Amino acid sequence: MALSRLSSRSTTLLQPLATTSLLRRRHISTDTTPITVETSLPFTSHLISPPSRAVETSSQELLSFFRDMALMRRMEIAADSLYKAKLIRGFCHLYDGQEAVAIGMEAAITKRDAIITSYRDHCTFLGRGGGLFEAFSELMGRTTGCSKGKGGSMHFYKKDASFYGGHGIVGAQAPLGCGLAFAQKYSKEEAVTFTLYGDGAANQGQLFEALNIAALWDLPAVLVCENNHYGMGTAEWRSAKSPAYFKRGDYVPGLKVDGMDALAVKQACKFAKEHALKNGPIGSNHHAFAFVFEQILEMDTYRYHGHSMSDPGSTYRTRDEISGVRQVRDPIDRVRKLIIAHDIATEKELKDMEKEVRKEVDAAESPIPEPSELFSNIYVKGFGAESFGADRKELRATLP
Amino acid sequence: MWGILGRRAVDGGFSASSLRRMRSGLVSARSYAAGSKEMTVRDALNSAIDEEMSADPKVFVMGEEVGQYQGAYKISKGLLEKYGPERVYDTPITEAGFTGIGVGAAYAGLKPVVEFMTFNFSMQAIDHIINSAAKSNYMSAGQINVPIVFRGPNGAAAGVGAQHSQCYAAWYASVPGLKVLAPYSAEDARGLLKAAIRDPDPVVFLENELLYGESFPISEEALDSSFCLPIGKAKIEREGKDVTITTFSKMVGFALKAAEKLAEEGISAEVINLRSIRPLDRATINASVRKTSRLVTVEEGFPQHGVCAEICASVVEESFSYLDAPVERIAGADVPMPYAANLERLALPQVEDIVRAAKRACFRSK
C-alpha cells in the first residue's frame, strides 16, 4: 500500500549523523520507545472525569502521523485540481484541515472497531487502510474504484476494515452507527463503533433518537461530532441554540477535544473506547446506576476548503480566519514541530517525506465501468426479477 | 403560445424551415421579434417569489442557506436584503423540524415557501408533507387548509450519485390533497410558482437544477407581476399528428429535440408539457392521443408506478379504441443512480430513446 512503500523509502533518507551532535540520534520509523507529550489544550468534559493530558506516543507513531496526514492533505488538494479539470463530477467535499481527527482515531482503535461517517469521507477511507488508487479511481468513476465507480465521492466504503461509508444525507449516519454498535453488542464482539457527524448534523432529530436508544440499550457507540464550525454556509451560532455539542447528549457523557491535535484525538478516542467496553458498576444492573456507555466526543476542528467544491468557502467566513487557523493550528505543522522538537527527524527530512507523498499522489489510467455494471449489485438475491434501462424494450436485464 | 418559439435551442438555433413549420402549428402566432426578452429559469423563480412576497406580507421563505448564502442555487438571491430576516429564514439542517414548523405556520394562515435543497432531503420531512399538510383540509372538513409551497430541485443533476438523484414526482403526485407542479421554461417557472404561492392548498413544486441556468424567451405578459398560469392544465409545446409525446421538466427539452429528429423522418410528433402532475390534465392528453392514436410517455424517474404508468393507464381506460399501437414508456432506468458518467447516461432517458420509442409506435423499423 502507498504508506508502506513510503516507509521503506524514508530509511534511505536518513544519513548517520555526525558525531559532533551532543544528542544521540534516534532512528526514524522503527523506534517505539514511549515518548510522553502533553496535549496543547486541556479536555473539557461533561458528566465524566476527563482523561489525562499526557499522551503516550513514540517516534514511529509521530512520523506515521506526519506521513499519513501529509498524504491525506495532498490527496485532497489533488482532488481539488481534478474537480476543476472536470475529471471528478458531482459533489466533492474535502477534508483538508481535519486530518488529525481521522489519524488520531485510527491510532486508538483497531480495524474491528467500526467507523461510519458523512460524505466528507476520503480521508476516513484512507485511514481505514483504503488505497490512494482506489480512492482516485472512485472519484473519477472508474471500475477500479472502491465502489466500482458507482458510488462517487460521497460513497466510499471498506467493509473488510469495518468502514461503513460514506453517506450523503446529513445525519443519517447517526442511527446507522448506533445500529452497527447494536450488532457488535448482539454478536458479543468486544468492539466499538465511532459514528462521525458534523456540527450541521448535530441538530438532527434522528441523532437524539438514536442516542436515546443507544443509551437505553447500552450500545457500544461513540458519537464524534467533527465541529468545523460551519454547516455548509451557516455558522454554528446561527444553527444551534447550544453549540456545546459535547454537552448535547444530556445524560450522555461528553468530551471536548482539540481536533487539530492528533494526540489529543487519540487520547480521547482511546478513553471513549475503553469506557464503551467497560462492564457497568456492580454486575449487570446498569439501569439503577445510570451508567452510560456512550460518549460524545466533540472535535474542535476546521476545514480549509468550502463545504464542497461548489462552495468558495469565503462568503460566510473571512480569509483571515482561514489563514489564521492554518498558521496557528494546522494539524500537520503541529506534528512537524513535535517531531523536530523531539529530534526525531530534521526539517529537511520531513520536507523530503512530503515530496515523496506528492509523488505517490498521481492518478493512473483505469477503465470506465462496463454497461452491464448498470444492473449489478441492485440486490444480493434478485430472484430473477427484471430490471430495465431508459427504454424498457431496448435494454433490460434479469437480476440473478 | 410562446412555448414553441419560447424554447431556446441549446445546441444552436432553429432552422428557418423548422420555424415555419412550428409557427404554422401555433394557435395564435406571434412573430419571433429580434428584441424579445430572455430570462433564465433561476431569474424567473427569483422574480416570482419576490413579487409574491411583495404582494402578500403573509408569504415568507424558509430553508437551508436561503438567506445569507443567497440560496444554495441562488434562487432566493437578494430576498433577505430586500425583505429582512422576518421574511427570509435560514434554518438548521433539520428538514423534519423546519417542515413541520412551516406546516404549522400554514395552519395558522401564513404562506410559507419552504425550500428543500434537493427533494431527496424532503424524505426526512415526508410525514409532514403528506400527513400534516396534504390531508389536513380533508380531515378537518375544510377548517384547516394549508397554503404552503414546498419547492426545490428534483431529479437527476450531473454525477451526484444515488442519494441525490431521485425524482419524486410519482410519489407526491399519488397523494390526494397535494398539488404537484413541474415547470420547464422560464414562463412555466414564473407562472406556476406564482400560482402555487397564491394557491390555498399544499403545493409540491418540482424544479430541476440543470434547467436553472437555461434561458428562454419570455413574453411581456409573463413578465407582468399579475401573471399566473392555471394549475392542472398541460401545454402543447409542439403540435403534431402522428404520435403524442407527454413529459415534464427537463425531459420537455429532450422531447422537443426528439420531435425535430422525427420530423426529419416524416413523423409529426405532438409534444405535451404536463406542467401539472397533480391534477393531471387527462383531458388534454387523451384529446391528443385521440388525434394521433399513438402515445410515448417520458419521465426521468423510476419506471415502476411512475407518472408514465398513470398516463398509460388513463389513455388505455379512456381512449383505448383510438390507439393504433401499444403505449410506450421511456423512463429512468430501474436502478439506483450510478456515479460513473457512462453508467449515468445509460440510467437516464436520452433523445435517441424517445425517437426510437416514437418510431416503434409508428411501426417504423430503426
PDB file of N, CA and C in Angstrom, chain B residues 76-151:
ATOM      1  N   SER B  76     -33.026  32.243  -4.222  1.00  0.00           N
ATOM      2  CA  SER B  76     -33.558  33.235  -3.287  1.00  0.00           C
ATOM      3  C   SER B  76     -32.608  34.431  -3.165  1.00  0.00           C
ATOM      4  N   LYS B  77     -31.797  34.640  -4.182  1.00  0.00           N
ATOM      5  CA  LYS B  77     -30.809  35.721  -4.129  1.00  0.00           C
ATOM      6  C   LYS B  77     -31.478  37.071  -3.896  1.00  0.00           C
ATOM      7  N   GLY B  78     -30.908  37.838  -2.995  1.00  0.00           N
ATOM      8  CA  GLY B  78     -31.376  39.205  -2.771  1.00  0.00           C
ATOM      9  C   GLY B  78     -32.609  39.341  -1.899  1.00  0.00           C
ATOM     10  N   LEU B  79     -33.271  38.233  -1.582  1.00  0.00           N
ATOM     11  CA  LEU B  79     -34.529  38.334  -0.854  1.00  0.00           C
ATOM     12  C   LEU B  79     -34.316  38.753   0.600  1.00  0.00           C
ATOM     13  N   LEU B  80     -33.242  38.258   1.216  1.00  0.00           N
ATOM     14  CA  LEU B  80     -33.001  38.637   2.610  1.00  0.00           C
ATOM     15  C   LEU B  80     -32.717  40.126   2.707  1.00  0.00           C
ATOM     16  N   GLU B  81     -31.902  40.626   1.783  1.00  0.00           N
ATOM     17  CA  GLU B  81     -31.563  42.051   1.781  1.00  0.00           C
ATOM     18  C   GLU B  81     -32.806  42.892   1.564  1.00  0.00           C
ATOM     19  N   LYS B  82     -33.698  42.407   0.697  1.00  0.00           N
ATOM     20  CA  LYS B  82     -34.876  43.207   0.368  1.00  0.00           C
ATOM     21  C   LYS B  82     -35.951  43.138   1.453  1.00  0.00           C
ATOM     22  N   TYR B  83     -36.184  41.957   2.014  1.00  0.00           N
ATOM     23  CA  TYR B  83     -37.327  41.784   2.923  1.00  0.00           C
ATOM     24  C   TYR B  83     -36.949  41.605   4.382  1.00  0.00           C
ATOM     25  N   GLY B  84     -35.692  41.356   4.651  1.00  0.00           N
ATOM     26  CA  GLY B  84     -35.252  41.258   6.037  1.00  0.00           C
ATOM     27  C   GLY B  84     -35.442  39.894   6.658  1.00  0.00           C
ATOM     28  N   PRO B  85     -34.874  39.696   7.848  1.00  0.00           N
ATOM     29  CA  PRO B  85     -34.889  38.383   8.488  1.00  0.00           C
ATOM     30  C   PRO B  85     -36.257  37.956   9.002  1.00  0.00           C
ATOM     31  N   GLU B  86     -37.225  38.860   8.999  1.00  0.00           N
ATOM     32  CA  GLU B  86     -38.565  38.458   9.427  1.00  0.00           C
ATOM     33  C   GLU B  86     -39.322  37.750   8.305  1.00  0.00           C
ATOM     34  N   ARG B  87     -38.783  37.818   7.090  1.00  0.00           N
ATOM     35  CA  ARG B  87     -39.489  37.189   5.960  1.00  0.00           C
ATOM     36  C   ARG B  87     -38.659  36.093   5.294  1.00  0.00           C
ATOM     37  N   VAL B  88     -37.342  36.081   5.605  1.00  0.00           N
ATOM     38  CA  VAL B  88     -36.466  35.069   4.993  1.00  0.00           C
ATOM     39  C   VAL B  88     -35.684  34.388   6.102  1.00  0.00           C
ATOM     40  N   TYR B  89     -35.906  33.098   6.280  1.00  0.00           N
ATOM     41  CA  TYR B  89     -35.345  32.370   7.427  1.00  0.00           C
ATOM     42  C   TYR B  89     -34.359  31.289   7.004  1.00  0.00           C
ATOM     43  N   ASP B  90     -33.134  31.411   7.525  1.00  0.00           N
ATOM     44  CA  ASP B  90     -32.144  30.352   7.350  1.00  0.00           C
ATOM     45  C   ASP B  90     -32.371  29.303   8.432  1.00  0.00           C
ATOM     46  N   THR B  91     -32.548  28.079   8.022  1.00  0.00           N
ATOM     47  CA  THR B  91     -32.808  27.032   9.015  1.00  0.00           C
ATOM     48  C   THR B  91     -31.571  26.182   9.256  1.00  0.00           C
ATOM     49  N   PRO B  92     -31.515  25.484  10.385  1.00  0.00           N
ATOM     50  CA  PRO B  92     -30.504  24.437  10.552  1.00  0.00           C
ATOM     51  C   PRO B  92     -30.830  23.291   9.601  1.00  0.00           C
ATOM     52  N   ILE B  93     -29.895  22.334   9.533  1.00  0.00           N
ATOM     53  CA  ILE B  93     -30.079  21.220   8.603  1.00  0.00           C
ATOM     54  C   ILE B  93     -30.987  20.184   9.269  1.00  0.00           C
ATOM     55  N   THR B  94     -32.254  20.515   9.348  1.00  0.00           N
ATOM     56  CA  THR B  94     -33.202  19.675  10.089  1.00  0.00           C
ATOM     57  C   THR B  94     -34.559  19.724   9.396  1.00  0.00           C
ATOM     58  N   GLU B  95     -34.656  18.978   8.292  1.00  0.00           N
ATOM     59  CA  GLU B  95     -35.860  19.046   7.453  1.00  0.00           C
ATOM     60  C   GLU B  95     -37.139  18.684   8.187  1.00  0.00           C
ATOM     61  N   ALA B  96     -37.086  17.617   8.989  1.00  0.00           N
ATOM     62  CA  ALA B  96     -38.314  17.203   9.669  1.00  0.00           C
ATOM     63  C   ALA B  96     -38.816  18.345  10.542  1.00  0.00           C
ATOM     64  N   GLY B  97     -37.896  18.967  11.260  1.00  0.00           N
ATOM     65  CA  GLY B  97     -38.255  20.062  12.144  1.00  0.00           C
ATOM     66  C   GLY B  97     -38.786  21.277  11.399  1.00  0.00           C
ATOM     67  N   PHE B  98     -38.038  21.781  10.440  1.00  0.00           N
ATOM     68  CA  PHE B  98     -38.485  23.037   9.851  1.00  0.00           C
ATOM     69  C   PHE B  98     -39.667  22.861   8.923  1.00  0.00           C
ATOM     70  N   THR B  99     -39.817  21.675   8.347  1.00  0.00           N
ATOM     71  CA  THR B  99     -41.002  21.443   7.518  1.00  0.00           C
ATOM     72  C   THR B  99     -42.248  21.407   8.391  1.00  0.00           C
ATOM     73  N   GLY B 100     -42.122  20.729   9.514  1.00  0.00           N
ATOM     74  CA  GLY B 100     -43.244  20.701  10.444  1.00  0.00           C
ATOM     75  C   GLY B 100     -43.602  22.109  10.900  1.00  0.00           C
ATOM     76  N   ILE B 101     -42.566  22.900  11.183  1.00  0.00           N
ATOM     77  CA  ILE B 101     -42.807  24.280  11.610  1.00  0.00           C
ATOM     78  C   ILE B 101     -43.489  25.063  10.495  1.00  0.00           C
ATOM     79  N   GLY B 102     -43.056  24.851   9.264  1.00  0.00           N
ATOM     80  CA  GLY B 102     -43.691  25.528   8.135  1.00  0.00           C
ATOM     81  C   GLY B 102     -45.164  25.160   8.007  1.00  0.00           C
ATOM     82  N   VAL B 103     -45.458  23.876   8.126  1.00  0.00           N
ATOM     83  CA  VAL B 103     -46.850  23.435   8.017  1.00  0.00           C
ATOM     84  C   VAL B 103     -47.675  24.030   9.151  1.00  0.00           C
ATOM     85  N   GLY B 104     -47.106  24.051  10.342  1.00  0.00           N
ATOM     86  CA  GLY B 104     -47.814  24.659  11.471  1.00  0.00           C
ATOM     87  C   GLY B 104     -48.115  26.126  11.220  1.00  0.00           C
ATOM     88  N   ALA B 105     -47.151  26.835  10.650  1.00  0.00           N
ATOM     89  CA  ALA B 105     -47.361  28.251  10.328  1.00  0.00           C
ATOM     90  C   ALA B 105     -48.482  28.389   9.305  1.00  0.00           C
ATOM     91  N   ALA B 106     -48.536  27.456   8.364  1.00  0.00           N
ATOM     92  CA  ALA B 106     -49.591  27.494   7.342  1.00  0.00           C
ATOM     93  C   ALA B 106     -50.959  27.194   7.949  1.00  0.00           C
ATOM     94  N   TYR B 107     -51.001  26.310   8.935  1.00  0.00           N
ATOM     95  CA  TYR B 107     -52.259  26.053   9.639  1.00  0.00           C
ATOM     96  C   TYR B 107     -52.829  27.367  10.165  1.00  0.00           C
ATOM     97  N   ALA B 108     -51.912  28.211  10.696  1.00  0.00           N
ATOM     98  CA  ALA B 108     -52.340  29.466  11.322  1.00  0.00           C
ATOM     99  C   ALA B 108     -52.560  30.569  10.306  1.00  0.00           C
ATOM    100  N   GLY B 109     -52.452  30.264   9.009  1.00  0.00           N
ATOM    101  CA  GLY B 109     -52.817  31.236   7.982  1.00  0.00           C
ATOM    102  C   GLY B 109     -51.662  31.922   7.272  1.00  0.00           C
ATOM    103  N   LEU B 110     -50.420  31.626   7.684  1.00  0.00           N
ATOM    104  CA  LEU B 110     -49.299  32.212   6.951  1.00  0.00           C
ATOM    105  C   LEU B 110     -49.074  31.427   5.662  1.00  0.00           C
ATOM    106  N   LYS B 111     -48.196  31.968   4.791  1.00  0.00           N
ATOM    107  CA  LYS B 111     -47.973  31.297   3.496  1.00  0.00           C
ATOM    108  C   LYS B 111     -46.492  31.011   3.307  1.00  0.00           C
ATOM    109  N   PRO B 112     -46.033  29.917   3.883  1.00  0.00           N
ATOM    110  CA  PRO B 112     -44.608  29.607   3.791  1.00  0.00           C
ATOM    111  C   PRO B 112     -44.221  29.087   2.411  1.00  0.00           C
ATOM    112  N   VAL B 113     -43.017  29.486   1.979  1.00  0.00           N
ATOM    113  CA  VAL B 113     -42.410  28.873   0.805  1.00  0.00           C
ATOM    114  C   VAL B 113     -41.189  28.138   1.353  1.00  0.00           C
ATOM    115  N   VAL B 114     -41.303  26.844   1.488  1.00  0.00           N
ATOM    116  CA  VAL B 114     -40.260  26.038   2.124  1.00  0.00           C
ATOM    117  C   VAL B 114     -39.361  25.472   1.041  1.00  0.00           C
ATOM    118  N   GLU B 115     -38.070  25.738   1.176  1.00  0.00           N
ATOM    119  CA  GLU B 115     -37.158  25.190   0.182  1.00  0.00           C
ATOM    120  C   GLU B 115     -36.485  23.933   0.698  1.00  0.00           C
ATOM    121  N   PHE B 116     -36.473  22.893  -0.130  1.00  0.00           N
ATOM    122  CA  PHE B 116     -35.619  21.733   0.128  1.00  0.00           C
ATOM    123  C   PHE B 116     -34.421  21.886  -0.777  1.00  0.00           C
ATOM    124  N   MET B 117     -33.242  21.762  -0.224  1.00  0.00           N
ATOM    125  CA  MET B 117     -32.053  21.966  -1.059  1.00  0.00           C
ATOM    126  C   MET B 117     -32.063  21.016  -2.245  1.00  0.00           C
ATOM    127  N   THR B 118     -32.530  19.815  -2.048  1.00  0.00           N
ATOM    128  CA  THR B 118     -32.997  18.991  -3.153  1.00  0.00           C
ATOM    129  C   THR B 118     -34.155  18.180  -2.582  1.00  0.00           C
ATOM    130  N   PHE B 119     -35.005  17.676  -3.442  1.00  0.00           N
ATOM    131  CA  PHE B 119     -36.141  16.919  -2.938  1.00  0.00           C
ATOM    132  C   PHE B 119     -35.755  15.586  -2.307  1.00  0.00           C
ATOM    133  N   ASN B 120     -34.512  15.164  -2.507  1.00  0.00           N
ATOM    134  CA  ASN B 120     -34.060  13.965  -1.803  1.00  0.00           C
ATOM    135  C   ASN B 120     -34.165  14.163  -0.297  1.00  0.00           C
ATOM    136  N   PHE B 121     -33.895  15.409   0.142  1.00  0.00           N
ATOM    137  CA  PHE B 121     -33.920  15.684   1.575  1.00  0.00           C
ATOM    138  C   PHE B 121     -35.348  15.820   2.091  1.00  0.00           C
ATOM    139  N   SER B 122     -36.308  15.957   1.183  1.00  0.00           N
ATOM    140  CA  SER B 122     -37.700  16.037   1.621  1.00  0.00           C
ATOM    141  C   SER B 122     -38.151  14.719   2.235  1.00  0.00           C
ATOM    142  N   MET B 123     -37.423  13.644   1.947  1.00  0.00           N
ATOM    143  CA  MET B 123     -37.799  12.365   2.545  1.00  0.00           C
ATOM    144  C   MET B 123     -37.686  12.409   4.061  1.00  0.00           C
ATOM    145  N   GLN B 124     -36.809  13.289   4.551  1.00  0.00           N
ATOM    146  CA  GLN B 124     -36.710  13.417   6.007  1.00  0.00           C
ATOM    147  C   GLN B 124     -37.981  14.052   6.572  1.00  0.00           C
ATOM    148  N   ALA B 125     -38.718  14.749   5.716  1.00  0.00           N
ATOM    149  CA  ALA B 125     -39.874  15.520   6.175  1.00  0.00           C
ATOM    150  C   ALA B 125     -41.177  15.024   5.593  1.00  0.00           C
ATOM    151  N   ILE B 126     -41.156  13.869   4.944  1.00  0.00           N
ATOM    152  CA  ILE B 126     -42.305  13.467   4.133  1.00  0.00           C
ATOM    153  C   ILE B 126     -43.556  13.243   4.973  1.00  0.00           C
ATOM    154  N   ASP B 127     -43.379  12.882   6.214  1.00  0.00           N
ATOM    155  CA  ASP B 127     -44.562  12.714   7.063  1.00  0.00           C
ATOM    156  C   ASP B 127     -45.330  14.031   7.172  1.00  0.00           C
ATOM    157  N   HIS B 128     -44.596  15.122   7.293  1.00  0.00           N
ATOM    158  CA  HIS B 128     -45.280  16.409   7.420  1.00  0.00           C
ATOM    159  C   HIS B 128     -45.906  16.847   6.111  1.00  0.00           C
ATOM    160  N   ILE B 129     -45.255  16.540   5.017  1.00  0.00           N
ATOM    161  CA  ILE B 129     -45.810  16.942   3.723  1.00  0.00           C
ATOM    162  C   ILE B 129     -47.116  16.205   3.479  1.00  0.00           C
ATOM    163  N   ILE B 130     -47.139  14.922   3.823  1.00  0.00           N
ATOM    164  CA  ILE B 130     -48.297  14.104   3.492  1.00  0.00           C
ATOM    165  C   ILE B 130     -49.325  14.085   4.615  1.00  0.00           C
ATOM    166  N   ASN B 131     -48.890  13.711   5.784  1.00  0.00           N
ATOM    167  CA  ASN B 131     -49.859  13.576   6.873  1.00  0.00           C
ATOM    168  C   ASN B 131     -50.270  14.896   7.503  1.00  0.00           C
ATOM    169  N   SER B 132     -49.331  15.832   7.573  1.00  0.00           N
ATOM    170  CA  SER B 132     -49.696  17.100   8.227  1.00  0.00           C
ATOM    171  C   SER B 132     -50.236  18.127   7.243  1.00  0.00           C
ATOM    172  N   ALA B 133     -49.747  18.087   5.997  1.00  0.00           N
ATOM    173  CA  ALA B 133     -50.190  19.104   5.045  1.00  0.00           C
ATOM    174  C   ALA B 133     -51.280  18.583   4.109  1.00  0.00           C
ATOM    175  N   ALA B 134     -50.972  17.530   3.372  1.00  0.00           N
ATOM    176  CA  ALA B 134     -51.893  17.094   2.314  1.00  0.00           C
ATOM    177  C   ALA B 134     -53.282  16.737   2.833  1.00  0.00           C
ATOM    178  N   LYS B 135     -53.332  16.101   3.979  1.00  0.00           N
ATOM    179  CA  LYS B 135     -54.610  15.521   4.416  1.00  0.00           C
ATOM    180  C   LYS B 135     -55.423  16.422   5.347  1.00  0.00           C
ATOM    181  N   SER B 136     -54.827  17.511   5.769  1.00  0.00           N
ATOM    182  CA  SER B 136     -55.482  18.311   6.816  1.00  0.00           C
ATOM    183  C   SER B 136     -56.822  18.911   6.415  1.00  0.00           C
ATOM    184  N   ASN B 137     -56.895  19.436   5.203  1.00  0.00           N
ATOM    185  CA  ASN B 137     -58.153  20.077   4.808  1.00  0.00           C
ATOM    186  C   ASN B 137     -59.300  19.066   4.850  1.00  0.00           C
ATOM    187  N   TYR B 138     -58.993  17.860   4.427  1.00  0.00           N
ATOM    188  CA  TYR B 138     -59.989  16.799   4.398  1.00  0.00           C
ATOM    189  C   TYR B 138     -60.366  16.360   5.805  1.00  0.00           C
ATOM    190  N   MET B 139     -59.334  16.095   6.624  1.00  0.00           N
ATOM    191  CA  MET B 139     -59.585  15.576   7.973  1.00  0.00           C
ATOM    192  C   MET B 139     -60.343  16.583   8.825  1.00  0.00           C
ATOM    193  N   SER B 140     -60.141  17.877   8.527  1.00  0.00           N
ATOM    194  CA  SER B 140     -60.797  18.903   9.340  1.00  0.00           C
ATOM    195  C   SER B 140     -62.069  19.411   8.672  1.00  0.00           C
ATOM    196  N   ALA B 141     -62.463  18.734   7.608  1.00  0.00           N
ATOM    197  CA  ALA B 141     -63.656  19.132   6.842  1.00  0.00           C
ATOM    198  C   ALA B 141     -63.607  20.609   6.457  1.00  0.00           C
ATOM    199  N   GLY B 142     -62.444  21.016   5.989  1.00  0.00           N
ATOM    200  CA  GLY B 142     -62.337  22.359   5.438  1.00  0.00           C
ATOM    201  C   GLY B 142     -61.941  23.441   6.423  1.00  0.00           C
ATOM    202  N   GLN B 143     -61.791  23.100   7.703  1.00  0.00           N
ATOM    203  CA  GLN B 143     -61.417  24.145   8.663  1.00  0.00           C
ATOM    204  C   GLN B 143     -59.957  24.564   8.519  1.00  0.00           C
ATOM    205  N   ILE B 144     -59.124  23.557   8.298  1.00  0.00           N
ATOM    206  CA  ILE B 144     -57.696  23.863   8.269  1.00  0.00           C
ATOM    207  C   ILE B 144     -57.138  23.585   6.880  1.00  0.00           C
ATOM    208  N   ASN B 145     -56.971  24.655   6.104  1.00  0.00           N
ATOM    209  CA  ASN B 145     -56.300  24.473   4.820  1.00  0.00           C
ATOM    210  C   ASN B 145     -54.829  24.868   5.002  1.00  0.00           C
ATOM    211  N   VAL B 146     -54.005  24.414   4.097  1.00  0.00           N
ATOM    212  CA  VAL B 146     -52.555  24.541   4.280  1.00  0.00           C
ATOM    213  C   VAL B 146     -51.946  25.210   3.047  1.00  0.00           C
ATOM    214  N   PRO B 147     -51.891  26.542   3.052  1.00  0.00           N
ATOM    215  CA  PRO B 147     -51.402  27.250   1.858  1.00  0.00           C
ATOM    216  C   PRO B 147     -49.876  27.317   1.807  1.00  0.00           C
ATOM    217  N   ILE B 148     -49.260  26.167   1.689  1.00  0.00           N
ATOM    218  CA  ILE B 148     -47.799  26.088   1.748  1.00  0.00           C
ATOM    219  C   ILE B 148     -47.250  25.640   0.399  1.00  0.00           C
ATOM    220  N   VAL B 149     -46.038  26.078   0.077  1.00  0.00           N
ATOM    221  CA  VAL B 149     -45.355  25.607  -1.119  1.00  0.00           C
ATOM    222  C   VAL B 149     -44.062  24.944  -0.692  1.00  0.00           C
ATOM    223  N   PHE B 150     -43.840  23.737  -1.146  1.00  0.00           N
ATOM    224  CA  PHE B 150     -42.570  23.047  -0.936  1.00  0.00           C
ATOM    225  C   PHE B 150     -41.866  23.079  -2.282  1.00  0.00           C
ATOM    226  N   ARG B 151     -40.711  23.728  -2.348  1.00  0.00           N
ATOM    227  CA  ARG B 151     -40.063  23.816  -3.638  1.00  0.00           C
ATOM    228  C   ARG B 151     -38.585  23.462  -3.536  1.00  0.00           C
TER     229      ARG B 151
END
